[in-house]
Coordinates of C-alpha atoms and ligand atoms in Angstrom, one line a residue:
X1 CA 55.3 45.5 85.0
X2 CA 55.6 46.6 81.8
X3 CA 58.8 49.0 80.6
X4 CA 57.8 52.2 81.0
X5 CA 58.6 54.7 77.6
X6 CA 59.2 58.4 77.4
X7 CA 59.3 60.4 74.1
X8 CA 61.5 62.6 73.9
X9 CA 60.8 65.7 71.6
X10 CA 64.5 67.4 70.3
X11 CA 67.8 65.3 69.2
X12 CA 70.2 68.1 70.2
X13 CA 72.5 67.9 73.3
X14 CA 69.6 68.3 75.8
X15 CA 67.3 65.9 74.0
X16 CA 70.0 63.0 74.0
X17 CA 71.4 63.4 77.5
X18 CA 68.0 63.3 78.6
X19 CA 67.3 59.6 76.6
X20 CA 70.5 58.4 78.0
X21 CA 69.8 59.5 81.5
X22 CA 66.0 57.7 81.3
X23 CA 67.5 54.6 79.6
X24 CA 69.9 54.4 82.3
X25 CA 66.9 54.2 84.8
X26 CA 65.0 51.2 82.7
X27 CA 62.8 53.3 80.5
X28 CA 62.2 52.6 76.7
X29 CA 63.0 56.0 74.7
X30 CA 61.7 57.5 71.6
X31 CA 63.7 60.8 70.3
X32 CA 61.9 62.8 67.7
X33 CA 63.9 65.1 65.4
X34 CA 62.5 67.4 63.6
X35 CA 65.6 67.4 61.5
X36 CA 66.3 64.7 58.3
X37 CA 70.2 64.6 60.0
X38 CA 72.1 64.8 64.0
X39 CA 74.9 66.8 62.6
X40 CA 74.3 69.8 64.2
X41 CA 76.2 73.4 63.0
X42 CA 79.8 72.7 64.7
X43 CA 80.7 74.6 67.1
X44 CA 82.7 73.8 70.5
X45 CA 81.7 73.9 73.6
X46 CA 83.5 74.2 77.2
X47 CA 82.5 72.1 79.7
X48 CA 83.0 73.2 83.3
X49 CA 83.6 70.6 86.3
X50 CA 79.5 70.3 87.0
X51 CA 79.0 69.4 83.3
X52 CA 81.6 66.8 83.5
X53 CA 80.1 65.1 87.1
X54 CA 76.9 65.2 85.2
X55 CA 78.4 63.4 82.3
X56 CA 80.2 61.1 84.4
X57 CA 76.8 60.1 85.4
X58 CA 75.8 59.1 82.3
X59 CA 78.8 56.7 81.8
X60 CA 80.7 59.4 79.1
X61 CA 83.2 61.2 80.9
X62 CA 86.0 59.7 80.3
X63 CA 85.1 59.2 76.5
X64 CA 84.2 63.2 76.8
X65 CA 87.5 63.9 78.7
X66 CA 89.9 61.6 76.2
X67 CA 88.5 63.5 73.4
X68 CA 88.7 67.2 74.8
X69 CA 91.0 70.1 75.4
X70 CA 91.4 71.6 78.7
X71 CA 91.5 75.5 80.0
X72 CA 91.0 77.2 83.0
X73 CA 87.8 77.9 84.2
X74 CA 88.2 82.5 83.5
X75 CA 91.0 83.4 81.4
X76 CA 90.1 87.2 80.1
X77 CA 92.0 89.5 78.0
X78 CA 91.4 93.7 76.8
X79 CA 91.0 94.0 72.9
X80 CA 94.7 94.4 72.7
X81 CA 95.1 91.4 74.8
X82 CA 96.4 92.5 78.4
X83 CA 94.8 90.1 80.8
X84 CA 92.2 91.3 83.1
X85 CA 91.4 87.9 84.9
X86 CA 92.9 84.4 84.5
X87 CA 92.5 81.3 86.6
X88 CA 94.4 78.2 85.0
X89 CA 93.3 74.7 84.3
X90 CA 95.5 73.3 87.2
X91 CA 93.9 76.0 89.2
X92 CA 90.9 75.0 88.4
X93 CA 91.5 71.1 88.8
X94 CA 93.0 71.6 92.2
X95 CA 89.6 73.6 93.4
X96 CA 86.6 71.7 91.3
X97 CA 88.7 68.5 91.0
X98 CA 88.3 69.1 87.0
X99 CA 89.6 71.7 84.7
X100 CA 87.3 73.0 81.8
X101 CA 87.0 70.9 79.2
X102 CA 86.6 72.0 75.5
X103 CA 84.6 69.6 73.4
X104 CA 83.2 69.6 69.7
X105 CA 79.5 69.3 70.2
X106 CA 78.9 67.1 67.3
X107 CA 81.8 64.7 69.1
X108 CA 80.0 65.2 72.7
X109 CA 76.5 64.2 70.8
X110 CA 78.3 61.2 69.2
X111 CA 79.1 60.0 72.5
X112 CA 75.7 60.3 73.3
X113 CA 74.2 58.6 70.3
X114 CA 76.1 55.7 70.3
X115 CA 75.0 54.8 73.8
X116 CA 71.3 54.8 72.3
X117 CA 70.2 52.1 70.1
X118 CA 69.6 52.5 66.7
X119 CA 66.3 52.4 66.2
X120 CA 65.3 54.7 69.3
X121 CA 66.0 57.9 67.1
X122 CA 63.4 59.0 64.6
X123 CA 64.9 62.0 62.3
X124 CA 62.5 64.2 60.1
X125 CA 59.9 63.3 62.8
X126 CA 58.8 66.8 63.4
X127 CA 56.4 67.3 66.7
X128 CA 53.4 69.4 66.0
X129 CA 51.3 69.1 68.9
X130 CA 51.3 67.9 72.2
X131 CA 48.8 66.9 75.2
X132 CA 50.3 66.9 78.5
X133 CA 48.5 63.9 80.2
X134 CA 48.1 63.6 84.1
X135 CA 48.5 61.1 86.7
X136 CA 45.7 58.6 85.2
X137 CA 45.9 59.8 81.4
X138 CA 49.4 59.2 79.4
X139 CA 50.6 62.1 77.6
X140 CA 50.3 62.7 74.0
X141 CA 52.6 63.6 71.0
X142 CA 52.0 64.4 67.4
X143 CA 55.0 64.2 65.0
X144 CA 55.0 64.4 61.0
X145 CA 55.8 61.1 61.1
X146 CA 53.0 59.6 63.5
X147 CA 51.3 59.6 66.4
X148 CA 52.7 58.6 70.0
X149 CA 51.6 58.1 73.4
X150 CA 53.9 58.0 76.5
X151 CA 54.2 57.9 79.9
X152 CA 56.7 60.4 79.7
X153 CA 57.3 63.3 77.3
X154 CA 61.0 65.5 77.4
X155 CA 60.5 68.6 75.7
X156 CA 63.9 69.3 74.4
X157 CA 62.8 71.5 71.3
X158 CA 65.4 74.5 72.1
X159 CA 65.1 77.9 72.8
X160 CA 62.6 78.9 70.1
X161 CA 60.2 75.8 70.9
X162 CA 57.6 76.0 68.9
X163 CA 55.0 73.7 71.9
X164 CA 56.3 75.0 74.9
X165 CA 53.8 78.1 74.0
X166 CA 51.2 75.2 74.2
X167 CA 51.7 74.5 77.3
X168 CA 52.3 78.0 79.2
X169 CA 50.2 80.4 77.1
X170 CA 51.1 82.7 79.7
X171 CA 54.8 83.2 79.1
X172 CA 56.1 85.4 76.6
X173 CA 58.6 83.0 75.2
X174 CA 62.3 83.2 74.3
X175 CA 63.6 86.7 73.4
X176 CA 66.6 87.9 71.3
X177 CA 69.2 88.5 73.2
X178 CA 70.7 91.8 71.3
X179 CA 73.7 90.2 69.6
X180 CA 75.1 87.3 67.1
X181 CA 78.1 84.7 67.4
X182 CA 80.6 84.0 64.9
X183 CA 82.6 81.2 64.6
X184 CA 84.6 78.8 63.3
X185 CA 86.9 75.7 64.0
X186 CA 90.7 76.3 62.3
X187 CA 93.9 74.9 62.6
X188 CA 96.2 75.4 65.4
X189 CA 99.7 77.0 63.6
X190 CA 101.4 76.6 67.5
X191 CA 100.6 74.1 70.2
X192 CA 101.4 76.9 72.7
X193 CA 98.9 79.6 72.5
X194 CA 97.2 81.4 75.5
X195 CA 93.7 80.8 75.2
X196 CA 90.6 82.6 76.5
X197 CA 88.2 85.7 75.9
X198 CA 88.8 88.8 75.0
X199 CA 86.1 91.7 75.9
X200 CA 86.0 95.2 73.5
X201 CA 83.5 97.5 73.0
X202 CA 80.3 95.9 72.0
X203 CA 81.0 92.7 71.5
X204 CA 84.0 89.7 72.4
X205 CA 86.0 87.1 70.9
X206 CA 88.0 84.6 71.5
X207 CA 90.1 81.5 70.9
X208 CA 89.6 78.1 72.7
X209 CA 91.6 74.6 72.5
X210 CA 90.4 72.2 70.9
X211 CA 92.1 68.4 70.8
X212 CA 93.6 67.1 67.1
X213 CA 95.8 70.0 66.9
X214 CA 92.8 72.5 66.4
X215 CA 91.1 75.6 68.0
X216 CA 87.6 77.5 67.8
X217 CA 87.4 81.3 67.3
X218 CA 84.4 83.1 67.9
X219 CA 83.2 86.7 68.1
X220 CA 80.1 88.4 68.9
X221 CA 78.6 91.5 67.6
X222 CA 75.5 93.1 68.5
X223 CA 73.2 92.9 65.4
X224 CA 69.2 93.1 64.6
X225 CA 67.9 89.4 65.1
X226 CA 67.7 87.5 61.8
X227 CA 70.3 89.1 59.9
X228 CA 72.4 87.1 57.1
X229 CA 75.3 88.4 55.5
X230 CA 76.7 87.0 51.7
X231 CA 80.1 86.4 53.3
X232 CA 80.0 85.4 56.7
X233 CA 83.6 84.6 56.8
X234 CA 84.3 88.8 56.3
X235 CA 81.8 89.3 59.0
X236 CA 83.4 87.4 61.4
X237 CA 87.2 89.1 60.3
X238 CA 85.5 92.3 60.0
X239 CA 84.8 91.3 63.9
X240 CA 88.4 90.6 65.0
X241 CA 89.9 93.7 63.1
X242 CA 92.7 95.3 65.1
X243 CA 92.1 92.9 68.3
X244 CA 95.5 90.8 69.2
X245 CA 97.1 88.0 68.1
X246 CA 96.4 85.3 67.0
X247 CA 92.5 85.9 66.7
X248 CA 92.6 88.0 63.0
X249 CA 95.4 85.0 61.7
X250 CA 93.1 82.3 62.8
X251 CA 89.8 83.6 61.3
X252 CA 92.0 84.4 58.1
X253 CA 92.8 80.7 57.9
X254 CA 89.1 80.0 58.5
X255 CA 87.5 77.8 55.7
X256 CA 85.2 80.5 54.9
X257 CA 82.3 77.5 54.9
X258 CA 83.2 76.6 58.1
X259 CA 81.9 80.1 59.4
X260 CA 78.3 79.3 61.6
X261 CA 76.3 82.4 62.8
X262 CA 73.9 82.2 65.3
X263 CA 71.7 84.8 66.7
X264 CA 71.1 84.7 70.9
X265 CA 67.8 84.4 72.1
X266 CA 67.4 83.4 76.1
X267 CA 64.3 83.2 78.3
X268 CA 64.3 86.1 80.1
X269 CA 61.3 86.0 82.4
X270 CA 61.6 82.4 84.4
X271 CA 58.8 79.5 83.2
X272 CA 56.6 79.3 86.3
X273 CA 57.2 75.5 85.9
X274 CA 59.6 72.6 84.4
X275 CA 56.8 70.4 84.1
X276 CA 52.8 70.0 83.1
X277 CA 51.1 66.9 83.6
X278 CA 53.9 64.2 82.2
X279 CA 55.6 66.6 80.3
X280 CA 59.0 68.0 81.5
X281 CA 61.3 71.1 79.7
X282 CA 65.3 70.6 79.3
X283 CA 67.8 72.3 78.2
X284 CA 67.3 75.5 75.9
X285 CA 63.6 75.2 76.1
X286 CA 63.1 75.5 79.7
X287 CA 66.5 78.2 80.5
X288 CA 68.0 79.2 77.2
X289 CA 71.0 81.7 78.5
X290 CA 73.6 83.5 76.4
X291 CA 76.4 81.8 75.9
X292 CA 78.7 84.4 78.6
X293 CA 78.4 81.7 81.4
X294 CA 79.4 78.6 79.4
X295 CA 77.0 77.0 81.2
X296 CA 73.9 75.8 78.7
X297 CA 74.8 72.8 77.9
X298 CA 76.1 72.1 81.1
X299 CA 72.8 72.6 82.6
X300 CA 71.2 70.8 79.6
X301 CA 73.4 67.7 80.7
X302 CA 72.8 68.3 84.7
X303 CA 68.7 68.1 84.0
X304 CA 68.8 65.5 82.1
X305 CA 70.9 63.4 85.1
X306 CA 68.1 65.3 87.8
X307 CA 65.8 64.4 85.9
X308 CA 66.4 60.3 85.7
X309 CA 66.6 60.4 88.9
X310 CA 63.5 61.9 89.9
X311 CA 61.0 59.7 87.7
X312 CA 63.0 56.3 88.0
X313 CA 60.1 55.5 90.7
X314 CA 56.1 54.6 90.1
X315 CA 55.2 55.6 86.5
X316 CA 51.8 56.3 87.8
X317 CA 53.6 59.0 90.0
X318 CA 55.3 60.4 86.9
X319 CA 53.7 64.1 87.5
X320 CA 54.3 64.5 91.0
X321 CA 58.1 63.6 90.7
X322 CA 58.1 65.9 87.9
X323 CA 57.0 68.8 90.8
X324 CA 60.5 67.9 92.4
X325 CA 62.3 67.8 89.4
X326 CA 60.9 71.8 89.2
X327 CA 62.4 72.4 92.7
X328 CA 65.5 70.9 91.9
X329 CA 66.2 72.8 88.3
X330 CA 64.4 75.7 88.1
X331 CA 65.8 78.0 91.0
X332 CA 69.7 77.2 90.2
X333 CA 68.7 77.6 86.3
X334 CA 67.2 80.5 86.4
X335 CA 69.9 82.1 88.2
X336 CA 72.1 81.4 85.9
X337 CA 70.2 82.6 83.3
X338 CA 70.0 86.0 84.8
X339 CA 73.9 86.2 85.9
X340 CA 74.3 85.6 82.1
X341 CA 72.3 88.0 80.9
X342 CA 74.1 90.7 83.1
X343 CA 77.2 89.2 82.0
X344 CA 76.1 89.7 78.4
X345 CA 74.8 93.3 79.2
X346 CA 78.5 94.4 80.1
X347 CA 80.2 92.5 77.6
X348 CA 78.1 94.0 74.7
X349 CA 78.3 97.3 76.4
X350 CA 78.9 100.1 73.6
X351 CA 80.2 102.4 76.1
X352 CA 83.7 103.4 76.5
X353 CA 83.0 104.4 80.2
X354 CA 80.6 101.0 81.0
X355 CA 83.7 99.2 79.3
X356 CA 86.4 100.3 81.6
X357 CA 84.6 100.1 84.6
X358 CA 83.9 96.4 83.6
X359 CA 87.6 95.7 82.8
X360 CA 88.8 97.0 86.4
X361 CA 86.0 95.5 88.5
X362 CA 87.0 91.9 86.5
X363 CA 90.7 92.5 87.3
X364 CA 90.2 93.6 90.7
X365 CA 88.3 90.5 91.3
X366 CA 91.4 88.5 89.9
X367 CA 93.9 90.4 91.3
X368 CA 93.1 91.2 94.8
X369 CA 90.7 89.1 96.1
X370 CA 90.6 85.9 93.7
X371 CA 88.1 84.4 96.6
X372 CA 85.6 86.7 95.2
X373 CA 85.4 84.9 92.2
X374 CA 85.5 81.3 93.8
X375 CA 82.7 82.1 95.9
X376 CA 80.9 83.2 92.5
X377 CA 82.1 80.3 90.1
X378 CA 81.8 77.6 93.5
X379 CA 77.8 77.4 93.4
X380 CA 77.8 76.6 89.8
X381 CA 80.9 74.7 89.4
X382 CA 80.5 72.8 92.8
X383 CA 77.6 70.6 91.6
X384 CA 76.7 67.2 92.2
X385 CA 74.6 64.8 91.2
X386 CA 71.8 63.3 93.2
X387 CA 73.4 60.5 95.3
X388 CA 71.5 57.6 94.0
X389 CA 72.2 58.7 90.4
X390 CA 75.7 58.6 91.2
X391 CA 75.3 55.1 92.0
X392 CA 73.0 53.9 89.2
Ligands
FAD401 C1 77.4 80.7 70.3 C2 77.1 79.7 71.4 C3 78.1 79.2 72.2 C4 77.8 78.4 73.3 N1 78.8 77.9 74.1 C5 78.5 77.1 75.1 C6 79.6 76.6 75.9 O1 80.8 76.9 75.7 N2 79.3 75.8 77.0 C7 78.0 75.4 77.2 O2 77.7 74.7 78.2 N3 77.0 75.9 76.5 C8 77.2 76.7 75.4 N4 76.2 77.1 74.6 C9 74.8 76.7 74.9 C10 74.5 75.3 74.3 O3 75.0 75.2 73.0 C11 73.1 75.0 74.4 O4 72.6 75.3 75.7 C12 72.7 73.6 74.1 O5 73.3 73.2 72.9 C13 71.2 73.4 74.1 O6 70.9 72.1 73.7 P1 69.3 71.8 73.6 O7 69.3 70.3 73.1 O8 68.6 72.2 74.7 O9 68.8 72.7 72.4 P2 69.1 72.6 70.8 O10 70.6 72.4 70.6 O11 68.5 73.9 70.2 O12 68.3 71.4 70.3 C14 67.0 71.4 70.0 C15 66.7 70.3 69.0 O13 65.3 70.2 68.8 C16 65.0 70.0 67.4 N5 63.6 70.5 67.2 C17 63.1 71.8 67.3 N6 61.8 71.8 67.1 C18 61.4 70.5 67.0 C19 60.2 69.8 66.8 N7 59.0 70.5 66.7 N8 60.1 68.5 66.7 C20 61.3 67.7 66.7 N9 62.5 68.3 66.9 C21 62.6 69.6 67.0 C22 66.0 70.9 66.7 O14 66.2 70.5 65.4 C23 67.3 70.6 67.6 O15 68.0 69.5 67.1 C24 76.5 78.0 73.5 C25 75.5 78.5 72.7 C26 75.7 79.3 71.7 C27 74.6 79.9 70.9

């Protein structure tokens, strides 16, 4: 029987797991980028103990883990940095058998790449169009750089897809999400530094480990979509103004090229499916979700690993497994793209009131009855991978 070959529409995180995951599983891969590079804007990413099963799936986690530093999975500060929440990485190991890990994403899509051979990734291959295909028909893809066909197509083209419209005219697309992230990866002046979030008034920010003796600050601020500054380094010190140490003395020692903006969008109104004909979402494109969670790559990583799984059977079959790849993704996804979005909604809050009633419910929740939050982080944190992909 011949080997059967997915294309795979995206290089980003979502796009690669999801090549690795089918390779694993004896399919040929294809990965379009529409980009001429894979160095993606840096910025870190945490990676919470579902992310890392998934990952152990794919053969990287201990690669992921080695190169990583580790936090709890809540650790949440006032402007003026009094904690409101914190839950510690040994906390956290001792419940989800795995702390957080914090990760560089260009370092988490190395690890990725390298598992891929060469000549599998096409760069400045932009996808144009796309025909979905059905059980007897292969699907279709047109790139820039040439024309494929496939019995498989992973559209990983992020949260502003450009096809997805294609193939659910219906559905109003991504939307902007209100607000804007600064950041930027710095040295670490002390080894010893409490790390976490810190919610204000209309926005956060925040410090995060990272290995090598570094550590990624970010803020957010809410902001028309779009919007550039000449000096993004100012903006993002402008943003940390007056909150505690060490967030303004990190951004100051910024490289002030190092800065990356990016505007939130998320998919607000659920995608009635993951799938048409042999064509199936990942990632950003099918459940962009602001970054409050830390949970979109994760969940970028877990449907890639779901995913495998489901269409390692008849390749003739591929649309009908792609029906229970919907029922597996879409339900716990789209959840956590709405707890996110509430999440954001408070966090972003201009209101002094909204504000303080957010920073007393969070610390009640830590303080008194720290089972509230497990039973809120254990659903997302908890997850596993299908048993047979464990094995593969
Ligand atoms: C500020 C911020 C902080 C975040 N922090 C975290 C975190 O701590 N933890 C976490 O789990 N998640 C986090 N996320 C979310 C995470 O970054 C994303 O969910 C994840 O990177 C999505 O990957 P993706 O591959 O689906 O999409 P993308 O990274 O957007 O990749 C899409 C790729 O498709 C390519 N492309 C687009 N159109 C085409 C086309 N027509 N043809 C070919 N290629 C195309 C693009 O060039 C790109 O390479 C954060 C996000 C933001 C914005």
């Amino acid at each position: 029987m011949a080997q059967p070959h997915a294309v795979v529409v995206g290089g980003g995180l979502g796009g690669l797991a999801a090549a690795l995951a089918l390779q694993r599983v004896g399919w040929a891969v294809t990965v379009c980028e529409r980009a001429p590079g894979l160095e993606p804007a840096e910025i870190a990413l945490a990676l919470a103990p579902n992310a890392l099963r998934a990952l152990d799936t794919l053969g990287i986690g201990a690669d992921l883990r080695a190169h990583s530093a580790q936090q709890g999975i809540a650790a949440i500060r006032r402007r003026d940095g009094r904690w409101i929440l914190r839950v510690s990485a040994e906390r956290t190991r001792e419940r989800f058998g795995d702390p957080v890990c914090v990760v560089r994403r260009g370092e988490l899509c190395r690890l990725l790449l390298e598992r891929l051979p060469a000549e599998a990734v096409r760069t400045a291959a932009t996808a144009t169009a796309i025909e979905p295909g059905d059980t007897r028909r292969p699907a279709r893809v047109v790139t820039g750089a040439g024309e494929h066909t496939a019995d498989l197509v992973v559209l990983a083209d992020g949260a502003r897809s450009a096809l997805r419209h294609e193939l659910f005219l219906e559905h109003p697309g991504a939307v902007y999400a209100g607000f804007a992230c600064w950041s930027a990866i710095v040295p670490r002046p002390e080894r010893a530094m409490a790390f976490g979030e810190s919610w204000g008034r209309g926005g956060a920010a925040g410090v995060l480990p990272l290995s090598g003796g570094e550590a990624y600050c970010f803020a957010t601020g809410n902001t028309p979509a779009g919007g550039r500054s000449t000096d993004e380094h100012a903006e993002l010190a402008r943003r940390v103004e007056g909150w505690h140490d060490p967030l303004p003395r990190l951004v100051a020692a910024a490289r002030p090229e190092s800065v990356v903006r990016t505007d939130v969008w998320h998919i607000d109104t659920p995608l009635p499916a993951y799938h048409k004909g042999r064509v199936a979402l990942v990632g950003d494109t099918a459940h962009a979700m602001t970054p409050n969670l830390g949970q979109g790559a994760g969940q970028a990583v877990e449907d890639a690993v779901v995913l495998a799984h489901h269409v390692s059977g008849s390749v003739a079959y591929v649309p009908t497994a792609l029906q229970s790849y919907t029922a597996a993704r879409l339900p716990r996804t789209s959840t956590l793209v709405q707890r996110s979005a509430q999440l954001a909604e408070a966090v972003q809050s201009e209101s002094p009131l909204a504000a303080r009633v957010r920073d007393l419910a969070a610390a009640a929740v830590g303080a008194a009855a720290p089972g509230v939050l497990a039973r809120y982080t254990r659903p997302v944190d908890d997850w596993r991978p299908p048993a047979a992909a464990r094995r593969g």
